[in-house]
Amino acid sequence: QAKATTHPNWDMGAKITLDSATMMNKGLEVIEAHYLFGASYDDIDIVIHPQSIVHSMVETQDTSCIAQLGWADMRLPLVYSVAWPHRLKMPYKPLDLTEIGSLTFTKPDVEKYPCIGLAYEAGRAGGTMTAVLNAANEAANEMFREDVGLGFLDIPKLIEGAMESHKEDLKVDNVNLDDILSCDIWARQHVEAAAKTLKSKMYL
């Protein structure tokens, strides 16, 4: 549990750090990119980048890429979000690529990190499914951190179970805030009940 809630580069708080361990944080960012930039899920890729220096890359039509680089410091995106569309002069250490030395990238192992596939699946389903994904993840994440007996691999199992159960009630068109809030509550309750079933099986 301690290992899953400790990140080698970022100080983001326990919840997001655990999302990083399960890779759900990247899955959620895929969904965000889809809605923010209108990109198809087929055009959004996740890469593993251990140095945490390149935070995003956009490929243009001529195949060249524009990347955003910076130290692993949450103050940078926070300042930019407040100052947008301007850039503020800050007393932070300038990025020194020679100090870093090298940048490496690998494809994620989707079998090792099933939350990635679940996020893409929820995104492609659309409608209320992304609300269920998010709420189920938050509930499972919180229970794992509270050390109530859940294993690390139980997190994606609980999320997948909620998504599977929601398929019959999936609403894609004319989704409103009440629909989202209702699905949020339902997904949390579903995960809580499923977690109790998992724990009871552990002690049989």
PDB file of C-alpha atoms in Angstrom:
ATOM      1  CA  GLN A   1       0.000   0.000   0.000  1.00  0.00           C
ATOM      2  CA  ALA A   2       2.787   2.446   0.899  1.00  0.00           C
ATOM      3  CA  LYS A   3       4.545   1.738  -2.387  1.00  0.00           C
ATOM      4  CA  ALA A   4       1.367   2.358  -4.410  1.00  0.00           C
ATOM      5  CA  THR A   5       0.833   5.753  -2.763  1.00  0.00           C
ATOM      6  CA  THR A   6       4.409   7.008  -3.200  1.00  0.00           C
ATOM      7  CA  HIS A   7       5.561   8.514  -6.502  1.00  0.00           C
ATOM      8  CA  PRO A   8       9.284   8.810  -7.368  1.00  0.00           C
ATOM      9  CA  ASN A   9       8.930  12.197  -9.087  1.00  0.00           C
ATOM     10  CA  TRP A  10       5.659  13.894  -8.192  1.00  0.00           C
ATOM     11  CA  ASP A  11       4.099  15.103  -4.949  1.00  0.00           C
ATOM     12  CA  MET A  12       0.418  14.991  -5.863  1.00  0.00           C
ATOM     13  CA  GLY A  13      -1.355  13.640  -2.803  1.00  0.00           C
ATOM     14  CA  ALA A  14      -2.326  10.051  -2.028  1.00  0.00           C
ATOM     15  CA  LYS A  15      -5.378   9.785  -4.283  1.00  0.00           C
ATOM     16  CA  ILE A  16      -3.720  10.933  -7.505  1.00  0.00           C
ATOM     17  CA  THR A  17      -0.521   9.062  -6.660  1.00  0.00           C
ATOM     18  CA  LEU A  18      -2.512   5.836  -6.404  1.00  0.00           C
ATOM     19  CA  ASP A  19      -4.207   6.722  -9.704  1.00  0.00           C
ATOM     20  CA  SER A  20      -0.694   7.030 -11.125  1.00  0.00           C
ATOM     21  CA  ALA A  21       0.197   3.569  -9.819  1.00  0.00           C
ATOM     22  CA  THR A  22      -2.878   2.026 -11.477  1.00  0.00           C
ATOM     23  CA  MET A  23      -2.422   4.284 -14.541  1.00  0.00           C
ATOM     24  CA  MET A  24      -5.997   5.464 -14.151  1.00  0.00           C
ATOM     25  CA  ASN A  25      -4.666   9.016 -14.071  1.00  0.00           C
ATOM     26  CA  LYS A  26      -3.546   8.593 -17.672  1.00  0.00           C
ATOM     27  CA  GLY A  27      -6.825   6.969 -18.605  1.00  0.00           C
ATOM     28  CA  LEU A  28      -8.729   9.947 -17.218  1.00  0.00           C
ATOM     29  CA  GLU A  29      -6.402  12.294 -19.095  1.00  0.00           C
ATOM     30  CA  VAL A  30      -7.225  10.465 -22.323  1.00  0.00           C
ATOM     31  CA  ILE A  31     -10.916  11.181 -21.727  1.00  0.00           C
ATOM     32  CA  GLU A  32     -10.107  14.795 -20.863  1.00  0.00           C
ATOM     33  CA  ALA A  33      -8.078  15.200 -24.070  1.00  0.00           C
ATOM     34  CA  HIS A  34     -10.962  13.793 -26.098  1.00  0.00           C
ATOM     35  CA  TYR A  35     -13.416  16.361 -24.749  1.00  0.00           C
ATOM     36  CA  LEU A  36     -11.025  19.317 -24.498  1.00  0.00           C
ATOM     37  CA  PHE A  37      -9.487  18.993 -27.954  1.00  0.00           C
ATOM     38  CA  GLY A  38     -12.045  16.973 -29.888  1.00  0.00           C
ATOM     39  CA  ALA A  39      -9.502  14.246 -30.622  1.00  0.00           C
ATOM     40  CA  SER A  40     -10.602  10.728 -31.488  1.00  0.00           C
ATOM     41  CA  TYR A  41      -9.690   8.041 -28.957  1.00  0.00           C
ATOM     42  CA  ASP A  42      -7.828   6.316 -31.777  1.00  0.00           C
ATOM     43  CA  ASP A  43      -5.579   9.385 -32.030  1.00  0.00           C
ATOM     44  CA  ILE A  44      -4.723   9.633 -28.318  1.00  0.00           C
ATOM     45  CA  ASP A  45      -1.814   7.535 -27.056  1.00  0.00           C
ATOM     46  CA  ILE A  46      -0.308   6.976 -23.622  1.00  0.00           C
ATOM     47  CA  VAL A  47       3.435   6.529 -23.154  1.00  0.00           C
ATOM     48  CA  ILE A  48       5.485   5.682 -20.077  1.00  0.00           C
ATOM     49  CA  HIS A  49       8.067   8.398 -19.424  1.00  0.00           C
ATOM     50  CA  PRO A  50      10.047   7.705 -16.213  1.00  0.00           C
ATOM     51  CA  GLN A  51      11.731  11.116 -16.068  1.00  0.00           C
ATOM     52  CA  SER A  52       8.386  12.992 -15.934  1.00  0.00           C
ATOM     53  CA  ILE A  53       9.770  15.890 -17.989  1.00  0.00           C
ATOM     54  CA  VAL A  54       7.663  15.703 -21.175  1.00  0.00           C
ATOM     55  CA  HIS A  55       4.063  16.248 -20.096  1.00  0.00           C
ATOM     56  CA  SER A  56       2.344  16.179 -23.473  1.00  0.00           C
ATOM     57  CA  MET A  57       3.062  15.981 -27.185  1.00  0.00           C
ATOM     58  CA  VAL A  58       0.891  16.931 -30.116  1.00  0.00           C
ATOM     59  CA  GLU A  59       1.563  15.429 -33.527  1.00  0.00           C
ATOM     60  CA  THR A  60       0.772  17.721 -36.455  1.00  0.00           C
ATOM     61  CA  GLN A  61      -0.345  16.672 -39.926  1.00  0.00           C
ATOM     62  CA  ASP A  62       3.223  16.685 -41.239  1.00  0.00           C
ATOM     63  CA  THR A  63       4.155  14.162 -38.446  1.00  0.00           C
ATOM     64  CA  SER A  64       6.288  16.664 -36.507  1.00  0.00           C
ATOM     65  CA  CYS A  65       5.560  16.876 -32.776  1.00  0.00           C
ATOM     66  CA  ILE A  66       5.198  19.830 -30.423  1.00  0.00           C
ATOM     67  CA  ALA A  67       6.047  18.896 -26.826  1.00  0.00           C
ATOM     68  CA  GLN A  68       5.528  20.633 -23.493  1.00  0.00           C
ATOM     69  CA  LEU A  69       8.444  20.074 -21.089  1.00  0.00           C
ATOM     70  CA  GLY A  70       9.073  21.085 -17.505  1.00  0.00           C
ATOM     71  CA  TRP A  71      10.212  19.853 -14.130  1.00  0.00           C
ATOM     72  CA  ALA A  72       7.856  17.526 -12.238  1.00  0.00           C
ATOM     73  CA  ASP A  73       6.395  20.380 -10.202  1.00  0.00           C
ATOM     74  CA  MET A  74       2.651  20.770  -9.759  1.00  0.00           C
ATOM     75  CA  ARG A  75       3.093  24.521  -9.190  1.00  0.00           C
ATOM     76  CA  LEU A  76       3.695  25.002 -12.917  1.00  0.00           C
ATOM     77  CA  PRO A  77       0.303  23.781 -14.189  1.00  0.00           C
ATOM     78  CA  LEU A  78      -1.446  25.491 -11.278  1.00  0.00           C
ATOM     79  CA  VAL A  79       0.159  28.854 -12.044  1.00  0.00           C
ATOM     80  CA  TYR A  80      -0.583  28.480 -15.753  1.00  0.00           C
ATOM     81  CA  SER A  81      -4.212  27.587 -15.137  1.00  0.00           C
ATOM     82  CA  VAL A  82      -4.631  30.744 -13.067  1.00  0.00           C
ATOM     83  CA  ALA A  83      -2.665  33.027 -15.411  1.00  0.00           C
ATOM     84  CA  TRP A  84      -3.937  31.644 -18.758  1.00  0.00           C
ATOM     85  CA  PRO A  85      -3.563  32.798 -21.465  1.00  0.00           C
ATOM     86  CA  HIS A  86      -0.524  34.587 -20.055  1.00  0.00           C
ATOM     87  CA  ARG A  87       2.777  33.253 -18.714  1.00  0.00           C
ATOM     88  CA  LEU A  88       3.990  34.635 -15.394  1.00  0.00           C
ATOM     89  CA  LYS A  89       7.646  35.025 -14.496  1.00  0.00           C
ATOM     90  CA  MET A  90       8.270  32.651 -11.598  1.00  0.00           C
ATOM     91  CA  PRO A  91      11.313  32.142  -9.326  1.00  0.00           C
ATOM     92  CA  TYR A  92      11.602  28.458 -10.213  1.00  0.00           C
ATOM     93  CA  LYS A  93      14.681  26.562 -11.298  1.00  0.00           C
ATOM     94  CA  PRO A  94      14.988  26.687 -15.116  1.00  0.00           C
ATOM     95  CA  LEU A  95      14.722  23.388 -16.956  1.00  0.00           C
ATOM     96  CA  ASP A  96      18.199  22.023 -17.707  1.00  0.00           C
ATOM     97  CA  LEU A  97      18.121  19.177 -20.222  1.00  0.00           C
ATOM     98  CA  THR A  98      21.858  18.544 -19.801  1.00  0.00           C
ATOM     99  CA  GLU A  99      21.244  17.866 -16.123  1.00  0.00           C
ATOM    100  CA  ILE A 100      18.573  15.326 -17.025  1.00  0.00           C
ATOM    101  CA  GLY A 101      20.831  13.678 -19.590  1.00  0.00           C
ATOM    102  CA  SER A 102      18.321  11.481 -21.376  1.00  0.00           C
ATOM    103  CA  LEU A 103      14.588  11.084 -21.902  1.00  0.00           C
ATOM    104  CA  THR A 104      13.080   7.635 -22.398  1.00  0.00           C
ATOM    105  CA  PHE A 105       9.653   6.468 -23.535  1.00  0.00           C
ATOM    106  CA  THR A 106       7.957   3.058 -23.642  1.00  0.00           C
ATOM    107  CA  LYS A 107       4.510   1.740 -24.438  1.00  0.00           C
ATOM    108  CA  PRO A 108       2.373   0.891 -21.399  1.00  0.00           C
ATOM    109  CA  ASP A 109       1.606  -2.747 -20.646  1.00  0.00           C
ATOM    110  CA  VAL A 110      -2.183  -2.724 -20.897  1.00  0.00           C
ATOM    111  CA  GLU A 111      -2.425  -6.165 -19.296  1.00  0.00           C
ATOM    112  CA  LYS A 112      -0.392  -5.014 -16.304  1.00  0.00           C
ATOM    113  CA  TYR A 113      -2.427  -1.795 -16.146  1.00  0.00           C
ATOM    114  CA  PRO A 114      -6.040  -2.760 -16.961  1.00  0.00           C
ATOM    115  CA  CYS A 115      -7.323   0.668 -15.915  1.00  0.00           C
ATOM    116  CA  ILE A 116      -6.003   2.027 -19.201  1.00  0.00           C
ATOM    117  CA  GLY A 117      -8.256  -0.244 -21.214  1.00  0.00           C
ATOM    118  CA  LEU A 118     -11.201   0.484 -18.920  1.00  0.00           C
ATOM    119  CA  ALA A 119     -10.780   4.220 -19.459  1.00  0.00           C
ATOM    120  CA  TYR A 120     -10.664   3.857 -23.242  1.00  0.00           C
ATOM    121  CA  GLU A 121     -13.696   1.563 -23.088  1.00  0.00           C
ATOM    122  CA  ALA A 122     -15.669   4.036 -20.976  1.00  0.00           C
ATOM    123  CA  GLY A 123     -14.650   6.919 -23.206  1.00  0.00           C
ATOM    124  CA  ARG A 124     -15.721   5.148 -26.359  1.00  0.00           C
ATOM    125  CA  ALA A 125     -19.025   4.118 -24.757  1.00  0.00           C
ATOM    126  CA  GLY A 126     -19.576   7.763 -23.863  1.00  0.00           C
ATOM    127  CA  GLY A 127     -22.607   9.130 -22.081  1.00  0.00           C
ATOM    128  CA  THR A 128     -22.900   8.169 -18.428  1.00  0.00           C
ATOM    129  CA  MET A 129     -20.228   5.460 -18.612  1.00  0.00           C
ATOM    130  CA  THR A 130     -17.399   7.908 -17.942  1.00  0.00           C
ATOM    131  CA  ALA A 131     -19.196   9.098 -14.799  1.00  0.00           C
ATOM    132  CA  VAL A 132     -19.431   5.497 -13.619  1.00  0.00           C
ATOM    133  CA  LEU A 133     -15.757   4.909 -14.380  1.00  0.00           C
ATOM    134  CA  ASN A 134     -14.693   7.974 -12.414  1.00  0.00           C
ATOM    135  CA  ALA A 135     -16.935   7.346  -9.399  1.00  0.00           C
ATOM    136  CA  ALA A 136     -16.058   3.647  -9.232  1.00  0.00           C
ATOM    137  CA  ASN A 137     -12.371   4.504  -9.361  1.00  0.00           C
ATOM    138  CA  GLU A 138     -12.681   7.127  -6.640  1.00  0.00           C
ATOM    139  CA  ALA A 139     -14.543   4.694  -4.388  1.00  0.00           C
ATOM    140  CA  ALA A 140     -12.114   1.800  -4.954  1.00  0.00           C
ATOM    141  CA  ASN A 141      -9.134   4.131  -4.620  1.00  0.00           C
ATOM    142  CA  GLU A 142     -10.391   5.475  -1.295  1.00  0.00           C
ATOM    143  CA  MET A 143     -11.114   2.029   0.134  1.00  0.00           C
ATOM    144  CA  PHE A 144      -7.655   0.789  -0.818  1.00  0.00           C
ATOM    145  CA  ARG A 145      -6.040   3.784   0.897  1.00  0.00           C
ATOM    146  CA  GLU A 146      -8.163   3.212   4.000  1.00  0.00           C
ATOM    147  CA  ASP A 147      -6.661  -0.294   4.191  1.00  0.00           C
ATOM    148  CA  VAL A 148      -9.984  -2.098   4.523  1.00  0.00           C
ATOM    149  CA  GLY A 149      -8.589  -5.318   3.074  1.00  0.00           C
ATOM    150  CA  LEU A 150      -8.652  -4.651  -0.667  1.00  0.00           C
ATOM    151  CA  GLY A 151      -5.701  -5.679  -2.824  1.00  0.00           C
ATOM    152  CA  PHE A 152      -4.133  -3.440  -5.448  1.00  0.00           C
ATOM    153  CA  LEU A 153      -5.514  -5.597  -8.263  1.00  0.00           C
ATOM    154  CA  ASP A 154      -9.009  -5.373  -6.791  1.00  0.00           C
ATOM    155  CA  ILE A 155      -9.214  -1.726  -7.894  1.00  0.00           C
ATOM    156  CA  PRO A 156      -9.612  -2.431 -11.645  1.00  0.00           C
ATOM    157  CA  LYS A 157     -11.829  -5.433 -10.864  1.00  0.00           C
ATOM    158  CA  LEU A 158     -14.258  -3.241  -8.941  1.00  0.00           C
ATOM    159  CA  ILE A 159     -14.252  -0.582 -11.658  1.00  0.00           C
ATOM    160  CA  GLU A 160     -14.825  -3.159 -14.390  1.00  0.00           C
ATOM    161  CA  GLY A 161     -17.679  -4.715 -12.392  1.00  0.00           C
ATOM    162  CA  ALA A 162     -19.431  -1.364 -12.053  1.00  0.00           C
ATOM    163  CA  MET A 163     -19.025  -0.608 -15.749  1.00  0.00           C
ATOM    164  CA  GLU A 164     -20.344  -4.025 -16.736  1.00  0.00           C
ATOM    165  CA  SER A 165     -23.395  -3.624 -14.495  1.00  0.00           C
ATOM    166  CA  HIS A 166     -24.085  -0.170 -15.900  1.00  0.00           C
ATOM    167  CA  LYS A 167     -24.244  -1.270 -19.543  1.00  0.00           C
ATOM    168  CA  GLU A 168     -27.976  -2.004 -19.419  1.00  0.00           C
ATOM    169  CA  ASP A 169     -28.686   1.469 -17.998  1.00  0.00           C
ATOM    170  CA  LEU A 170     -26.162   3.369 -20.108  1.00  0.00           C
ATOM    171  CA  LYS A 171     -27.489   6.701 -21.301  1.00  0.00           C
ATOM    172  CA  VAL A 172     -25.713   8.255 -24.272  1.00  0.00           C
ATOM    173  CA  ASP A 173     -28.046  10.979 -25.525  1.00  0.00           C
ATOM    174  CA  ASN A 174     -29.312  14.050 -23.681  1.00  0.00           C
ATOM    175  CA  VAL A 175     -27.247  13.330 -20.571  1.00  0.00           C
ATOM    176  CA  ASN A 176     -27.825  15.988 -17.906  1.00  0.00           C
ATOM    177  CA  LEU A 177     -26.312  16.796 -14.521  1.00  0.00           C
ATOM    178  CA  ASP A 178     -28.908  14.767 -12.646  1.00  0.00           C
ATOM    179  CA  ASP A 179     -28.002  11.709 -14.723  1.00  0.00           C
ATOM    180  CA  ILE A 180     -24.316  12.163 -13.909  1.00  0.00           C
ATOM    181  CA  LEU A 181     -24.914  12.670 -10.194  1.00  0.00           C
ATOM    182  CA  SER A 182     -27.232   9.673 -10.061  1.00  0.00           C
ATOM    183  CA  CYS A 183     -24.664   7.464 -11.791  1.00  0.00           C
ATOM    184  CA  ASP A 184     -21.961   8.757  -9.472  1.00  0.00           C
ATOM    185  CA  ILE A 185     -23.927   7.705  -6.392  1.00  0.00           C
ATOM    186  CA  TRP A 186     -24.907   4.371  -7.921  1.00  0.00           C
ATOM    187  CA  ALA A 187     -21.323   3.493  -8.922  1.00  0.00           C
ATOM    188  CA  ARG A 188     -19.983   4.215  -5.441  1.00  0.00           C
ATOM    189  CA  GLN A 189     -22.666   2.048  -3.874  1.00  0.00           C
ATOM    190  CA  HIS A 190     -21.975  -0.720  -6.375  1.00  0.00           C
ATOM    191  CA  VAL A 191     -18.251  -0.694  -5.586  1.00  0.00           C
ATOM    192  CA  GLU A 192     -18.895  -0.693  -1.855  1.00  0.00           C
ATOM    193  CA  ALA A 193     -21.175  -3.721  -2.136  1.00  0.00           C
ATOM    194  CA  ALA A 194     -18.801  -5.526  -4.495  1.00  0.00           C
ATOM    195  CA  ALA A 195     -15.874  -4.838  -2.173  1.00  0.00           C
ATOM    196  CA  LYS A 196     -17.737  -6.466   0.719  1.00  0.00           C
ATOM    197  CA  THR A 197     -18.305  -9.544  -1.457  1.00  0.00           C
ATOM    198  CA  LEU A 198     -14.606  -9.666  -2.355  1.00  0.00           C
ATOM    199  CA  LYS A 199     -13.554  -9.418   1.289  1.00  0.00           C
ATOM    200  CA  SER A 200     -16.030 -12.094   2.389  1.00  0.00           C
ATOM    201  CA  LYS A 201     -14.590 -14.490  -0.200  1.00  0.00           C
ATOM    202  CA  MET A 202     -11.085 -13.803   1.147  1.00  0.00           C
ATOM    203  CA  TYR A 203     -12.075 -15.112   4.575  1.00  0.00           C
ATOM    204  CA  LEU A 204     -13.974 -18.187   3.410  1.00  0.00           C
TER     205      LEU A 204
END
